Each structure stands twice: as structure tokens, then as C-alpha cells.
Tab-separated table of C-alpha atoms in Angstrom:
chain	number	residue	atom	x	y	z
A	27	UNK	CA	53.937	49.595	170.095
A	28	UNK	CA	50.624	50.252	168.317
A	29	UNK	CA	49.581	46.481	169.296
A	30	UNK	CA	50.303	46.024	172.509
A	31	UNK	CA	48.817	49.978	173.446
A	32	UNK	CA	45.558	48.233	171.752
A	33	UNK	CA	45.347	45.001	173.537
A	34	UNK	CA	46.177	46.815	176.838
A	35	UNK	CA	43.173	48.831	176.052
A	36	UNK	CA	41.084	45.860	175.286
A	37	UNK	CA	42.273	44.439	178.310
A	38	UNK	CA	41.074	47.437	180.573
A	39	UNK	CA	37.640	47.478	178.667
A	40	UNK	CA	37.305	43.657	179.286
A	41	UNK	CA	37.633	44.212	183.290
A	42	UNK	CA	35.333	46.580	183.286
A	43	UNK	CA	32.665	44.958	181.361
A	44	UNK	CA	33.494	41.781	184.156
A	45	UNK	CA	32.909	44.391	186.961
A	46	UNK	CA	29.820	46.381	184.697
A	47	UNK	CA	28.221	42.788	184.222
A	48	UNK	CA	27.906	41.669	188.376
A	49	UNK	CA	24.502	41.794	190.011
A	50	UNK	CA	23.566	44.547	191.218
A	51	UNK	CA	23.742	45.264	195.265
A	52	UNK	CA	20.269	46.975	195.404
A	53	UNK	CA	18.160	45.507	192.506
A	54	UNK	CA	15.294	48.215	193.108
A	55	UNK	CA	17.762	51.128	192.428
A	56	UNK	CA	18.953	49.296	189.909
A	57	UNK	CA	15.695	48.860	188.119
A	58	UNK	CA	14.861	52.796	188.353
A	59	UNK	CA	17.773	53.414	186.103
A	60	UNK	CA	16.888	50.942	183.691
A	61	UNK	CA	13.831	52.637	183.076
A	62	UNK	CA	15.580	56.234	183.386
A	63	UNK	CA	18.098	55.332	180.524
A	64	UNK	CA	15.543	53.782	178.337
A	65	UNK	CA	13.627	56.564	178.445
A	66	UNK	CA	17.030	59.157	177.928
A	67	UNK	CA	18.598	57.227	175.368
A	68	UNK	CA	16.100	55.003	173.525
A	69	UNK	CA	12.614	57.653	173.890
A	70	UNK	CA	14.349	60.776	173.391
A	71	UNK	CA	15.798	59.053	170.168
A	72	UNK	CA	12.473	58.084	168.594
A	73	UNK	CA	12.491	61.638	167.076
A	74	UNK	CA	15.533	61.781	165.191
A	75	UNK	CA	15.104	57.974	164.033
A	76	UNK	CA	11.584	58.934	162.793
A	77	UNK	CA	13.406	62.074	160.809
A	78	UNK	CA	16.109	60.682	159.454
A	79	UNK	CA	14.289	57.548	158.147
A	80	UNK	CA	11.367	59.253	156.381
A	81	UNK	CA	13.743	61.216	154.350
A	82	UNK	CA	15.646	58.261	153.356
A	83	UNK	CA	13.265	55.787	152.686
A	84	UNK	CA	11.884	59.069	150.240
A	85	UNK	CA	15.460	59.860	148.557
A	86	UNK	CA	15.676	55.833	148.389
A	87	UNK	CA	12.453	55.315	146.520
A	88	UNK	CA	13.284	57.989	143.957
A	89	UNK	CA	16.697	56.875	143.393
A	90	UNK	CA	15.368	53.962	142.462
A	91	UNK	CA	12.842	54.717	140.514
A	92	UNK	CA	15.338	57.462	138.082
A	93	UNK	CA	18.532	55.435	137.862
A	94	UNK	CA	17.775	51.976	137.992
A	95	UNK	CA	13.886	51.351	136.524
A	96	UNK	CA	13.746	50.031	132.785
A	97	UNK	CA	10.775	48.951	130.532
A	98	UNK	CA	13.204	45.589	130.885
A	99	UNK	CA	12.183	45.502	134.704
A	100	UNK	CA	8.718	45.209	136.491
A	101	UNK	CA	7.298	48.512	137.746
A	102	UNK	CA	7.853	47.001	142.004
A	103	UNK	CA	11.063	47.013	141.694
A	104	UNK	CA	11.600	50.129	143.182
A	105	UNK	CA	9.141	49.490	145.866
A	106	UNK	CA	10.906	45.861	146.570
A	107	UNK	CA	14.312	47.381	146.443
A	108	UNK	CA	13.206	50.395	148.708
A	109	UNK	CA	12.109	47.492	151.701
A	110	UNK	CA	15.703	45.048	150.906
A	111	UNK	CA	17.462	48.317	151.683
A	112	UNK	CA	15.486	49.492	154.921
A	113	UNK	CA	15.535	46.032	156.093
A	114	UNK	CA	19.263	44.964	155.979
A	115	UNK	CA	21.193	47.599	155.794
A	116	UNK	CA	19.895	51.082	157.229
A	117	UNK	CA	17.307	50.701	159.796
A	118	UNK	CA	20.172	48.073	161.550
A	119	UNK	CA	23.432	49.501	160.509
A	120	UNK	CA	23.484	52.924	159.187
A	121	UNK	CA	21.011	54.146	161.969
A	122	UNK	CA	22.979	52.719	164.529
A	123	UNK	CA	26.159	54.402	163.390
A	124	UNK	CA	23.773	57.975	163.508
A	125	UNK	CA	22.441	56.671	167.020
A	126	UNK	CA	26.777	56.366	167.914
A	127	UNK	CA	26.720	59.940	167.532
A	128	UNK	CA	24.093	61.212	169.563
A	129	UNK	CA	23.729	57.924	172.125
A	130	UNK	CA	27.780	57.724	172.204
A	131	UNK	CA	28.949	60.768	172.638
A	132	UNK	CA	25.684	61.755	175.574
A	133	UNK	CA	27.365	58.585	177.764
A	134	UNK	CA	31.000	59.253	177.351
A	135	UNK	CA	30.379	63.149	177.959
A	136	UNK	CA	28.132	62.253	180.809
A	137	UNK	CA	30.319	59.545	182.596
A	138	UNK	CA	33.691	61.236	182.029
A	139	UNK	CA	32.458	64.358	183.651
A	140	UNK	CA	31.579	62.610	186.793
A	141	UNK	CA	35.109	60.800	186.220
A	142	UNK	CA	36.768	64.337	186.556
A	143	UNK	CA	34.480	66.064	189.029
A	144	UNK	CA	35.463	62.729	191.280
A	145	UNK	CA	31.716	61.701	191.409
A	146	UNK	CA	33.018	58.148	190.601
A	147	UNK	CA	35.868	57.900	193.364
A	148	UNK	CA	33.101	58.820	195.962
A	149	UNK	CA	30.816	55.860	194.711
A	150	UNK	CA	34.219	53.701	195.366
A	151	UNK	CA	34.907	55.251	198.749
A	152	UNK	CA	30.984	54.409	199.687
A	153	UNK	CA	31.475	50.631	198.814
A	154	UNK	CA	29.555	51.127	195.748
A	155	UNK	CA	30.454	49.310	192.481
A	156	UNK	CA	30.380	52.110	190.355
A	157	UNK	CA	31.174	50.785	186.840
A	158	UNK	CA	27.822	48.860	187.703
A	159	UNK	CA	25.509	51.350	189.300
A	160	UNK	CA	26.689	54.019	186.221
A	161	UNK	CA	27.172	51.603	183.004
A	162	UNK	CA	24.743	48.514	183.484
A	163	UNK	CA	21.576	50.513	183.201
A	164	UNK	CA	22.655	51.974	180.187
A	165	UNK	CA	24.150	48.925	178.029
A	166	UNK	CA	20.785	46.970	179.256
A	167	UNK	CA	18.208	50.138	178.654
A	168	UNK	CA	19.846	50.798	175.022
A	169	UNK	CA	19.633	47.153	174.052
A	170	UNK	CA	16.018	46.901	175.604
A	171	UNK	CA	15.128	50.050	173.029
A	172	UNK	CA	17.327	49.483	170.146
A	173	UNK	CA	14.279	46.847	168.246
A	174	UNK	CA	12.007	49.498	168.744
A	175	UNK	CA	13.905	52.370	167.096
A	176	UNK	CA	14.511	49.745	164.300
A	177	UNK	CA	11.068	48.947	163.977
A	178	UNK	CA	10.129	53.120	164.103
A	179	UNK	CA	12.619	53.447	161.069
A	180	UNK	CA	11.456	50.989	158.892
A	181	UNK	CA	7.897	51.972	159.390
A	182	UNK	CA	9.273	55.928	158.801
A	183	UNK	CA	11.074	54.885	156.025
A	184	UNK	CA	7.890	52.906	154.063
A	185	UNK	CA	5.879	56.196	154.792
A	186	UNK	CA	8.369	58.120	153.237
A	187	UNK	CA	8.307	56.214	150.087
A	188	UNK	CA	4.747	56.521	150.160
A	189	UNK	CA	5.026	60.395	150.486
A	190	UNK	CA	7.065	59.926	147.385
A	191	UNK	CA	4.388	58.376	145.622
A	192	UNK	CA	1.833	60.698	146.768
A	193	UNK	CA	3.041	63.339	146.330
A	194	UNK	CA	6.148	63.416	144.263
A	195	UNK	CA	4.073	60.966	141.755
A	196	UNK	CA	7.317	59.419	141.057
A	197	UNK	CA	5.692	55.446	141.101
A	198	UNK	CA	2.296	54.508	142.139
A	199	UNK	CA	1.087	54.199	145.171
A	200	UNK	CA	-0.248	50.111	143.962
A	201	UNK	CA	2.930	49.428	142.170
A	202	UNK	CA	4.694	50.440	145.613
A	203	UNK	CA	2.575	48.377	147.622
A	204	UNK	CA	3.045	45.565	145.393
A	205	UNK	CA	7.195	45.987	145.822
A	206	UNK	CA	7.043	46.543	149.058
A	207	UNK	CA	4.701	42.782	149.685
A	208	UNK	CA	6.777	40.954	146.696
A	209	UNK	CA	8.648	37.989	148.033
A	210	UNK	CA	8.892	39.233	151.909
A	211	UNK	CA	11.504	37.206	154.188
A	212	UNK	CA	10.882	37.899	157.369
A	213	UNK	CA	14.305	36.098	158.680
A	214	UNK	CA	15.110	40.027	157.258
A	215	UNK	CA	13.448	41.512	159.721
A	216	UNK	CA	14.791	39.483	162.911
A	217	UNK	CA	18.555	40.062	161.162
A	218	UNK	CA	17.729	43.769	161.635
A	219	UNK	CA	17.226	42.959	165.106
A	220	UNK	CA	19.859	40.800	166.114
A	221	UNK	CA	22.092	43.132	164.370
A	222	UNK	CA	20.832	46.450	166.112
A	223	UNK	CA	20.748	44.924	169.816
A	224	UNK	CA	24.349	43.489	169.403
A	225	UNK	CA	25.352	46.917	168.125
A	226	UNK	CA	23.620	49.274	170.865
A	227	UNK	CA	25.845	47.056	173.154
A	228	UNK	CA	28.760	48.170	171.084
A	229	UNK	CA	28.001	51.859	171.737
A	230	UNK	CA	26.816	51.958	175.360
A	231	UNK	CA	29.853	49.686	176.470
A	232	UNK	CA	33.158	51.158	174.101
A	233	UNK	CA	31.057	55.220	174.767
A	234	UNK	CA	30.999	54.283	178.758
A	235	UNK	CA	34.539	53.050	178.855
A	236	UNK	CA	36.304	55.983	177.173
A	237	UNK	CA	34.208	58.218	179.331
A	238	UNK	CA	34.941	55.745	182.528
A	239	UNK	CA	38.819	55.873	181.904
A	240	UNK	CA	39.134	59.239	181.322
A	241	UNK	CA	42.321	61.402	182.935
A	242	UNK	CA	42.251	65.001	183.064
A	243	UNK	CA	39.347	67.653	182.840
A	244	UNK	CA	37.024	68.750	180.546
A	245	UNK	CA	39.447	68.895	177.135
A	246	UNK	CA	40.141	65.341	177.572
A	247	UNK	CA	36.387	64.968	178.434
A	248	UNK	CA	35.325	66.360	174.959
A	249	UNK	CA	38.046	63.872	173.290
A	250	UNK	CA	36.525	60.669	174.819
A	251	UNK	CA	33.871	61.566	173.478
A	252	UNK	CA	34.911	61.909	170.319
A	253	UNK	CA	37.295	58.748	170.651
A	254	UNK	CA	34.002	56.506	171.905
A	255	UNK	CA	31.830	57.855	168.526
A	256	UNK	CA	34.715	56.862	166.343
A	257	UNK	CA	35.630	53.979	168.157
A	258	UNK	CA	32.097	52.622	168.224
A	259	UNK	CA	31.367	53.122	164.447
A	260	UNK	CA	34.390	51.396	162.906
A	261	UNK	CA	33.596	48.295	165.357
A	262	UNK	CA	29.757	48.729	164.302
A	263	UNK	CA	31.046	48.908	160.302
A	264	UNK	CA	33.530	45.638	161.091
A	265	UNK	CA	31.133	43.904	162.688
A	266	UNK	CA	28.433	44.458	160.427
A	267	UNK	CA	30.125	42.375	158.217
A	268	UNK	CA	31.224	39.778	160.176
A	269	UNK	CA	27.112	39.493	161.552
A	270	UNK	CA	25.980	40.066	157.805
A	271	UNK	CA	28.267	37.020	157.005
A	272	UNK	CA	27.015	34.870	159.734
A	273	UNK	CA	22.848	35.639	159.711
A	274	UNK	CA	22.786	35.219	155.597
């Protein structure tokens, strides 16, 4: 019963991704909210990403530098292992499961209220392909943004292990430097990216369909929206590894 309630849901969300993904009727309209939702959910995000980031890339450095530094090991190593981390796993992955929060739960609040108040049906009655006009913008504006905000956390993150150094003294501030420049791939980097885009699709798309299929009024609002945050983070976690797996 589980199975088949799954794959009908799949089902439903692979329709209306086939209607989301159609050209748009009025390609000037369509190109003001492209700009609109980059600005709402990739912009308004920059904050948060910047936040978050500095105070791990600071926590990371010391971590490093307490529990795993030896005489045994050169004095980068906590610099070097501070950029591996940023670079693979947390500006990608872990701040895309933060941005599935706060991105996630804004669309599926915001598209299954106009699902209840019957905004949607008049779009329909109008001619208008409404799972385009509302959801196409969004998937193509977060994806546009998401290399940014990756490139904003690992730069937050680098000056928050330089904060550390500064002044936490915890390494110093040429042994850092050193880490940070020792054996740089930057395949790493473009990983990061290929990652995050794939994954901001993953949130805008599974966040807009809960809020898109929602029945009811504003308590089953408040569950999409907590559905399309959980939703969207175990598919970001499984697919992380299938996408770590593949890029390595």
C-alpha cells in the first residue's frame, strides 16, 4: 500500500514538472518573475548563508586544530582539512539542506495558500497554465542563484577560519594560508556546483508540488510545508551520495 501511495505520488509530481517545464505563453512576464524569485529566494538568502558559514568554517578550523593535529602531522593540516570540508561537503550539501528549510518551506507555504484561497483555479479558468506561470520562475531563479550562495559560503567559511586564527590564535594565520593553497583541485569546486544547482531543483520542484497539491485550508497548508522540507532533505541526503559517487 505504502508503494503504490508513493509511485502515485511520483506520478502526480512527474505531470506537473511536464506541465511546469512548457514555454511560457508571455515570455516578458515570464522573465519579470525570474528576476523577482532570484532576488526572494537566492538575495534574501545571502545573509543567512554568510552567517551560518562563518561560524562553521570557525568551529571547523578549531576542531581541527584540538582533536586531530599531532607533532606526527604538518602544521596545514588543519587549514587543508578546513577547505576539503567547505568544498565537498557543506557549502554543497549541508547548506542546501539549511536553504530546504527556509527556501522550502517559503514556496510550499506560499503556493498552497493560493491553492486554498482558489488563486490557482482562477489562473485555470483564465486559460493560464498555472503550474508554469507559479513554479517555473522559481525552480529556474533558485538554480540561477544556488552557485552564488555556494561560492558566498565558502568564501564566509575561509574568513571564519581566519577569524580563528586572528583572533582565537588557535593556528597561524601562514600555516592556514599554506593549508588552505596545499594541493588545491579545483574539479572540487565545480562538484560543489553541480551538486548545489541539481539540489536547488530538488527543493523548488518537491516544496512547489506539496504546496501545488494541497487539499484543505491553512492546517494542511502548514503540513505541506513541513512534508516539502522533509521530503526535500532526505532526497538531497540520498542523492548526495549517489552525485558524490558519480563526480569522484
Amino acid at each position: 500500500m505504502l508503494f503504490n501511495k508513493s509511485l502515485a505520488t511520483f506520478g502526480r509530481y512527474l505531470m506537473l514538472m511536464g506541465r511546469t517545464f512548457s514555454r511560457p505563453e508571455r515570455m516578458r512576464m515570464f522573465f519579470k518573475q525570474y528576476i523577482k524569485e532570484m532576488s526572494q529566494l537566492g538575495v534574501d538568502s545571502i545573509g543567512i548563508v554568510l552567517l551560518i558559514s562563518f561560524f562553521i568554517g570557525a568551529v571547523i578550523c578549531i576542531q581541527i586544530k584540538l582533536n586531530i593535529q599531532s607533532p606526527w602531522m604538518p602544521k596545514f593540516v588543519t587549514g587543508y582539512t578546513t577547505r576539503e570540508i567547505m568544498l565537498l561537503e557543506f557549502s554543497s550539501s549541508i547548506m542546501c539542506l539549511i536553504l530546504a528549510g527556509k527556501v522550502g518551506s517559503n514556496i510550499a507555504s506560499e503556493i498552497g495558500t493560493m491553492r486554498v484561497t482558489q488563486q490557482i483555479d482562477a489562473l485555470e479558468i483564465m486559460g493560464v497554465n498555472s503550474a508554469n506561470y507559479l513554479i517555473l520562475p522559481k525552480v529556474l531563479g533558485m538554480m540561477t542563484m544556488m552557485p552564488f550562495l555556494v561560492c558566498f559560503s565558502i568564501f564566509s567559511g575561509f574568513v571564519g577560519a581566519y577569524a580563528t586564527s586572528i583572533i582565537g590564535q588557535v593556528i597561524t594565520m601562514d600555516d592556514l594560508t599554506l593549508g588552505l593553497q596545499h594541493d588545491f583541485n579545483e574539479w572540487y569546486v565545480w562538484m560543489g556546483f553541480i551538486k548545489s544547482i541539481f539540489f536547488a531543483f530538488v527543493i523548488t520542484s518537491v516544496s512547489a508540488f506539496y504546496g501545488y497539491t494541497v487539499e484543505g485550508g491553512s492546517v494542511e497548508v502548514g503540513k505541506a510545508s513541513t512534508d516539502s522540507v522533509v521530503s526535500s532533505s532526505v532526497l538531497i541526503l540520498f542523492s548526495d551520495v549517489l552525485l558524490t559517487q558519480l563526480l569522484s
